[in-house]
């Protein structure tokens, strides 16, 4: 139908992470009058045809009153009437747009953005009108006309200063109160002085008023600030919209056998829980009934699924693969493994808390120098002429001309361009400070399962298996959701026999009967032979052995080579066994490997590196990596990472290829270079402008021209980042890649 | 110079009207989905009760 609806293969992969109807009902908001509303994230939506398909199909569902897609946030809002929940999730998944629920805490309208846009509008209006009046003054309006124009300008500038300027006043006050300095302090002082001086001049029919300078400055700075905010929001919305991996609640079995879906916070130790195949374990628990296989890759880093039987203890966050389980909760959600990792992560918060932004460091030096210069200018003119009015006028002119318009734009505008470049490459960046920190990284640490590899097994010895048997085993495997089975089922060409009876025995394998012959696919010991591994048996006799390996991410070797060349040494820290780690290390070319690490060991290693003076870049995805992600100087996570890892990481990359890591480093370094150039340009500007101001030659016209020119130069320099040579490549991947892969 | 007495207010009024219109549009949610608005012009108006496309 359309270019973009992902096929059924993607569905099979995303299958286990579909939100259940209970979860959707929890997330829905009651609007009164029997109508309810839910907002679902649909990352796969990305063109007009998608909008139409989704809205049209949802509106046809019984009870649905309205469905509206927001393409910017990739969300759909559905309103329906009546108590029954329309089959929203199933319908959307059936169309190929796998929906996710997202955290409501950060949802809703963005108040800051609205305030910023409003401030831009008001300061833009004021700047335009005042500039019009100022040009007439510069062109020679005199006497009463000039005074009239000044008065009108003062009237327009006042609300602009109060409304648009309060963003800067608030920020400057916040910094000063804690004894810190930021770029907003000189800006706030500059615009206030400019307004006060101009008002004084206006009252006394003076010739020079700087209303235009003050308001234009605000306008430019607000544009930069708004763009920065929009870009960051876009990235955050994309990360928020990814599938939630932690469950929101669990099906509790009461003592009388009743089943009740309860949110996570209400689950107490001792409660009996039912976890279906394909769901994640909500809290640390003990298995009471049932057998299954457990995918622990996100929790411990082990790539091979584990078989579990009654009595086993399971950890929150692991994925139940094959059979339903009845569990007895052993701890509350706040005491479970997940919460423990979160506490460790907060405790480990290292590099990023100590890091000080470039802009803050510059303003720390800049403000005192500028304010001292203005003060000395005042003293100098006072001593030289004794005319205090003239001395103050010139001192304030110094403040106005040094008001850091270019400096205030120098950093954010580059970071907006860089974030856009990264966004086009499927990389989301949390904030500007992350980019500055990434540019500093000099050692890279990778997790194995899910980061270097995809956490998806691949059948490696297809050439050793007879084609006829391969057809049987593939047809058989197609009936199971076990990851190994799905890896085999990929080879299903439709040539297999027709099975009369198929049973999946959780924890062991699949048994099927075709034409009187019993086939078994599963664990070696169960299927009828000694030893380990996965085998196919015909009537109790092993006919084929299957071997698997974890699939390595695309371009992993090349990407790691680039990281090694441009960043520094590469290390692998994994919770998985020695053999699996060495195998991946050999195939990706990593020299230094540490296996079987606990989360604390990973943090310890990173702190050891940091103590040795290194700036560590940590790339990881699991719950067990979260503390390490927090401890590192800068961190990255793939979109498939556990929720807390994804939220903790500075960068999240949505595509499969590991080349995201060198790309991000490259863009961050280029951005760093441009920022330094911009700061240099801004300082050069001051170098020329300040002497002119100190000598008292600055008029409002000179101030306006000088400030605008410096801002435009800085912006033009930042734009160079977007016209990089690999532009065409970006466009191609932007048109094909992001959403389909986000859907995973 | 007397024309200034009405030209300046007229200019300010026009500018102010545009500002108010923008603020109204912002409040009415017209800037909530800029990407979607760009794509939606490609869609046909859906007729009531017409399920075929």
XYZ file of N, CA, C and O in Angstrom, chain A residues 2-111:
440
model
N 1.671 1.415 1.036
C 2.524 2.589 1.037
C 3.977 2.156 1.196
O 4.268 1.021 1.500
N 4.827 3.123 1.016
C 6.250 2.848 1.078
C 6.657 2.399 2.459
O 7.664 1.759 2.646
N 5.879 2.760 3.455
C 6.481 2.779 4.773
C 5.951 1.751 5.750
O 6.550 1.538 6.786
N 4.796 1.148 5.482
C 4.304 0.186 6.454
C 5.269 -0.987 6.516
O 5.506 -1.650 5.529
N 5.882 -1.224 7.678
C 6.832 -2.327 7.759
C 6.112 -3.662 7.576
O 4.924 -3.775 7.869
N 6.834 -4.629 7.093
C 6.228 -5.913 6.778
C 5.983 -6.764 7.995
O 6.210 -6.358 9.124
N 5.510 -7.972 7.752
C 5.147 -8.861 8.836
C 6.367 -9.345 9.613
O 6.262 -9.717 10.766
N 7.549 -9.336 8.977
C 8.737 -9.837 9.684
C 9.016 -8.979 10.912
O 9.355 -9.465 11.967
N 8.834 -7.662 10.717
C 9.085 -6.765 11.828
C 8.124 -7.033 12.977
O 8.466 -6.900 14.132
N 6.918 -7.396 12.612
C 5.915 -7.673 13.622
C 6.323 -8.832 14.497
O 6.159 -8.804 15.708
N 6.867 -9.859 13.848
C 7.256 -11.044 14.603
C 8.291 -10.661 15.659
O 8.255 -11.134 16.779
N 9.180 -9.767 15.276
C 10.222 -9.368 16.212
C 9.632 -8.524 17.335
O 9.929 -8.706 18.509
N 8.751 -7.587 16.947
C 8.223 -6.660 17.928
C 7.103 -7.289 18.752
O 6.644 -6.704 19.707
N 6.660 -8.466 18.346
C 5.516 -9.110 18.969
C 5.484 -9.071 20.483
O 4.519 -8.579 21.068
N 6.555 -9.512 21.134
C 6.477 -9.623 22.587
C 6.325 -8.279 23.287
O 5.877 -8.236 24.408
N 6.686 -7.172 22.632
C 6.683 -5.913 23.366
C 5.395 -5.112 23.178
O 5.325 -3.965 23.582
N 4.378 -5.687 22.540
C 3.109 -4.966 22.385
C 2.493 -4.718 23.757
O 2.467 -5.607 24.585
N 2.004 -3.499 23.991
C 1.352 -3.265 25.275
C 0.049 -4.058 25.371
O -0.668 -4.180 24.371
N -0.223 -4.592 26.535
C -1.447 -5.364 26.687
C -2.631 -4.421 26.879
O -2.450 -3.238 27.181
N -3.841 -4.957 26.689
C -5.039 -4.125 26.832
C -5.146 -3.522 28.225
O -5.587 -2.392 28.390
N -4.705 -4.300 29.245
C -4.777 -3.774 30.617
C -3.893 -2.546 30.749
O -4.266 -1.556 31.358
N -2.695 -2.646 30.147
C -1.770 -1.507 30.245
C -2.356 -0.283 29.562
O -2.248 0.831 30.058
N -2.982 -0.510 28.396
C -3.575 0.605 27.663
C -4.685 1.239 28.493
O -4.781 2.457 28.609
N -5.501 0.383 29.126
C -6.606 0.925 29.911
C -6.084 1.749 31.082
O -6.653 2.763 31.457
N -4.964 1.311 31.666
C -4.361 2.071 32.753
C -3.911 3.447 32.296
O -4.054 4.430 33.000
N -3.347 3.462 31.083
C -2.765 4.705 30.596
C -3.829 5.671 30.100
O -3.571 6.859 29.953
N -5.048 5.163 29.821
C -6.087 6.007 29.246
C -6.573 7.031 30.272
O -6.516 6.796 31.479
N -7.032 8.154 29.758
C -7.518 9.221 30.623
C -9.033 9.305 30.465
O -9.546 9.240 29.354
N -9.743 9.420 31.568
C -11.193 9.530 31.507
C -11.562 10.992 31.303
O -11.182 11.845 32.094
N -12.292 11.266 30.204
C -12.644 12.656 29.913
C -14.015 13.027 30.454
O -14.486 14.130 30.263
N -14.677 12.074 31.118
C -16.046 12.324 31.545
C -17.019 12.034 30.413
O -16.596 11.791 29.270
N -18.317 12.014 30.700
C -19.369 11.698 29.717
C -19.145 10.346 29.066
O -19.558 10.121 27.934
N -18.441 9.455 29.738
C -18.247 8.114 29.164
C -17.218 8.067 28.045
O -17.091 7.052 27.373
N -16.469 9.155 27.842
C -15.422 9.084 26.816
C -14.053 8.999 27.480
O -13.836 9.535 28.559
N -13.172 8.284 26.816
C -11.805 8.166 27.316
C -10.853 8.510 26.194
O -11.206 8.443 25.020
N -9.646 8.856 26.583
C -8.657 9.247 25.584
C -7.320 8.620 25.905
O -6.933 8.507 27.056
N -6.617 8.192 24.869
C -5.296 7.624 25.066
C -4.356 8.198 24.012
O -4.766 8.467 22.893
N -3.121 8.385 24.414
C -2.106 8.799 23.457
C -1.116 7.654 23.321
O -0.572 7.182 24.320
N -0.927 7.188 22.100
C 0.001 6.087 21.857
C 1.119 6.593 20.966
O 0.908 7.417 20.089
N 2.306 6.070 21.215
C 3.423 6.431 20.358
C 3.474 5.450 19.190
O 3.426 4.248 19.380
N 3.518 5.975 17.970
C 3.613 5.111 16.787
C 4.828 5.547 15.961
O 4.701 6.317 15.026
N 6.000 5.046 16.323
C 7.231 5.539 15.699
C 7.287 5.293 14.190
O 8.031 5.964 13.484
N 6.510 4.336 13.680
C 6.628 3.989 12.266
C 5.914 4.978 11.350
O 6.097 4.949 10.144
N 5.069 5.845 11.905
C 4.335 6.805 11.078
C 5.286 7.857 10.545
O 6.011 8.467 11.310
N 5.341 8.038 9.224
C 6.201 9.127 8.770
C 5.846 9.755 7.435
O 6.650 10.443 6.853
N 4.626 9.547 6.929
C 4.260 10.293 5.730
C 2.742 10.460 5.672
O 2.030 9.967 6.531
N 2.273 11.141 4.636
C 0.840 11.426 4.538
C 0.016 10.146 4.466
O -1.040 10.027 5.087
N 0.519 9.158 3.709
C -0.225 7.911 3.572
C -0.355 7.219 4.922
O -1.390 6.633 5.235
N 0.707 7.292 5.729
C 0.664 6.685 7.062
C -0.433 7.347 7.893
O -1.229 6.683 8.541
N -0.467 8.689 7.857
C -1.455 9.431 8.642
C -2.846 8.964 8.268
O -3.673 8.624 9.108
N -3.072 8.913 6.951
C -4.409 8.574 6.491
C -4.793 7.147 6.888
O -5.886 6.912 7.373
N -3.871 6.204 6.681
C -4.170 4.813 7.009
C -4.522 4.680 8.483
O -5.535 4.078 8.842
N -3.680 5.244 9.329
C -3.878 5.086 10.764
C -5.183 5.744 11.196
O -6.023 5.126 11.854
N -5.396 7.002 10.797
C -6.591 7.708 11.250
C -7.852 7.059 10.722
O -8.813 6.840 11.445
N -7.817 6.708 9.440
C -9.003 6.146 8.808
C -9.393 4.816 9.451
O -10.550 4.601 9.797
N -8.408 3.935 9.633
C -8.709 2.616 10.178
C -9.180 2.717 11.618
O -10.131 2.029 12.016
N -8.555 3.582 12.387
C -8.954 3.691 13.792
C -10.365 4.249 13.914
O -11.135 3.824 14.763
N -10.725 5.199 13.027
C -12.058 5.805 13.118
C -13.152 4.796 12.802
O -14.293 4.968 13.204
N -12.799 3.748 12.052
C -13.819 2.752 11.710
C -14.072 1.775 12.856
O -15.034 1.023 12.830
N -13.202 1.762 13.878
C -13.385 0.837 14.997
C -14.627 1.232 15.785
O -14.947 2.417 15.892
N -15.327 0.250 16.349
C -16.534 0.587 17.117
C -16.193 1.433 18.320
O -15.251 1.143 19.049
N -16.977 2.490 18.533
C -16.800 3.314 19.719
C -15.832 4.465 19.533
O -15.879 5.439 20.275
N -14.943 4.379 18.547
C -13.929 5.425 18.384
C -14.572 6.687 17.825
O -15.264 6.652 16.813
N -14.356 7.798 18.516
C -14.950 9.061 18.081
C -13.973 9.895 17.275
O -14.356 10.590 16.346
N -12.720 9.860 17.669
C -11.734 10.678 16.970
C -10.375 10.022 17.051
O -10.045 9.373 18.039
N -9.614 10.159 15.994
C -8.232 9.687 15.995
C -7.420 10.710 15.240
O -7.788 11.105 14.137
N -6.363 11.167 15.863
C -5.571 12.215 15.222
C -4.091 11.894 15.409
O -3.631 11.661 16.517
N -3.372 11.901 14.284
C -1.945 11.614 14.321
C -1.187 12.930 14.437
O -1.525 13.895 13.769
N -0.202 12.957 15.314
C 0.727 14.080 15.350
C 2.046 13.577 14.772
O 2.723 12.745 15.368
N 2.385 14.081 13.598
C 3.553 13.558 12.895
C 4.858 14.040 13.539
O 5.870 13.355 13.478
N 4.827 15.209 14.150
C 6.059 15.734 14.752
C 6.494 14.890 15.935
O 7.662 14.601 16.111
N 5.518 14.503 16.755
C 5.875 13.710 17.922
C 5.695 12.223 17.662
O 5.972 11.415 18.526
N 5.203 11.862 16.441
C 4.931 10.462 16.102
C 4.002 9.815 17.132
O 4.316 8.785 17.706
N 2.884 10.489 17.376
C 1.930 9.947 18.329
C 0.545 10.005 17.735
O 0.260 10.836 16.880
N -0.339 9.125 18.215
C -1.721 9.207 17.789
C -2.593 9.321 19.035
O -2.380 8.623 20.024
N -3.529 10.261 18.985
C -4.459 10.448 20.093
C -5.798 9.866 19.680
O -6.326 10.225 18.635
N -6.343 8.971 20.483
C -7.611 8.334 20.149
C -8.608 8.611 21.268
O -8.279 8.484 22.450
N -9.824 9.028 20.880
C -10.883 9.236 21.857
C -11.992 8.256 21.553
O -12.359 8.095 20.392
N -12.486 7.587 22.567
C -13.581 6.672 22.311
C -14.643 6.760 23.387
O -14.401 7.266 24.475
N -15.841 6.289 23.042
C -16.984 6.341 23.948
C -17.286 4.933 24.427
O -17.125 3.974 23.689
N -17.711 4.832 25.672
C -18.114 3.534 26.198
C -17.023 2.908 27.042
O -15.866 3.327 27.023
N -17.410 1.883 27.808
C -16.489 1.257 28.756
C -15.507 0.333 28.052
O -14.385 0.152 28.497
N -15.965 -0.274 26.954
C -15.112 -1.262 26.293
C -13.980 -0.567 25.546
O -14.176 0.447 24.890
N -12.792 -1.146 25.665
C -11.628 -0.589 24.971
C -11.625 -1.114 23.545
O -11.625 -2.317 23.323
N -11.637 -0.230 22.535
C -11.559 -0.720 21.152
C -10.202 -1.413 20.945
O -9.238 -1.076 21.627
N -10.134 -2.364 20.033
C -8.874 -3.101 19.832
C -7.823 -2.247 19.140
O -7.416 -2.517 18.008
N -7.356 -1.199 19.828
C -6.447 -0.235 19.210
C -5.093 -0.854 18.898
O -4.569 -0.734 17.783
N -4.523 -1.512 19.913
C -3.167 -2.030 19.761
C -3.100 -3.066 18.642
O -2.240 -2.994 17.762
N -4.046 -3.993 18.670
C -4.065 -5.038 17.654
C -4.246 -4.458 16.259
O -3.575 -4.865 15.307
N -5.146 -3.481 16.141
C -5.417 -2.890 14.832
C -4.171 -2.182 14.291
O -3.791 -2.365 13.136
N -3.543 -1.389 15.157
C -2.353 -0.654 14.717
C -1.235 -1.623 14.347
O -0.570 -1.462 13.319
N -1.036 -2.647 15.176
C 0.021 -3.621 14.896
C -0.279 -4.341 13.591
O 0.610 -4.625 12.792
N -1.571 -4.613 13.348
C -1.966 -5.290 12.121
C -1.675 -4.448 10.887
O -1.384 -4.969 9.812
N -1.736 -3.127 11.049
C -1.436 -2.236 9.920
C 0.060 -2.106 9.697
O 0.503 -1.576 8.693
N 0.832 -2.544 10.678
C 2.280 -2.412 10.560
C 2.835 -1.247 11.363
O 4.014 -0.952 11.294
N 1.974 -0.570 12.114
C 2.442 0.532 12.958
C 2.371 0.076 14.403
O 1.343 0.207 15.048
N 3.467 -0.494 14.878
C 3.448 -1.053 16.221
C 3.388 0.077 17.242
O 4.263 0.940 17.260
N 2.330 0.123 18.061
C 2.213 1.231 19.014
C 2.940 0.929 20.329
O 3.105 -0.221 20.709
N 3.379 1.972 21.005
C 3.968 1.842 22.336
C 3.280 2.822 23.262
O 2.838 3.875 22.837
N 3.270 2.449 24.535
C 2.851 3.424 25.533
C 4.102 4.170 25.959
O 5.187 3.628 25.903
N 3.953 5.412 26.378
C 5.133 6.117 26.879
C 4.816 6.693 28.242
O 3.668 6.740 28.663
N 5.857 7.127 28.922
C 5.670 7.636 30.281
C 4.862 8.907 30.271
O 5.217 9.868 29.616
N 3.796 8.911 31.053
C 2.927 10.084 31.045
C 3.544 11.264 31.775
O 3.196 12.403 31.530
N 4.482 10.942 32.658
C 5.014 12.009 33.509
C 5.601 13.149 32.669
O 5.543 14.299 33.057
N 6.165 12.785 31.513
C 6.786 13.840 30.706
C 5.912 14.237 29.520
O 6.346 15.006 28.672
N 4.711 13.703 29.469
C 3.861 14.007 28.323
C 3.138 15.333 28.527
O 3.439 16.085 29.442
N 2.153 15.578 27.693
C 1.393 16.809 27.817
C 2.030 17.922 27.018
O 3.071 17.755 26.413
N 1.401 19.067 27.032
C 1.915 20.164 26.225
C 3.175 20.721 26.848
O 3.344 20.762 28.061
N 4.039 21.160 25.978
C 5.322 21.651 26.443
C 5.230 23.133 26.762
O 5.191 23.971 25.879
N 5.148 23.461 28.037
C 4.960 24.840 28.462
C 6.127 25.745 28.096
O 5.940 26.879 27.671
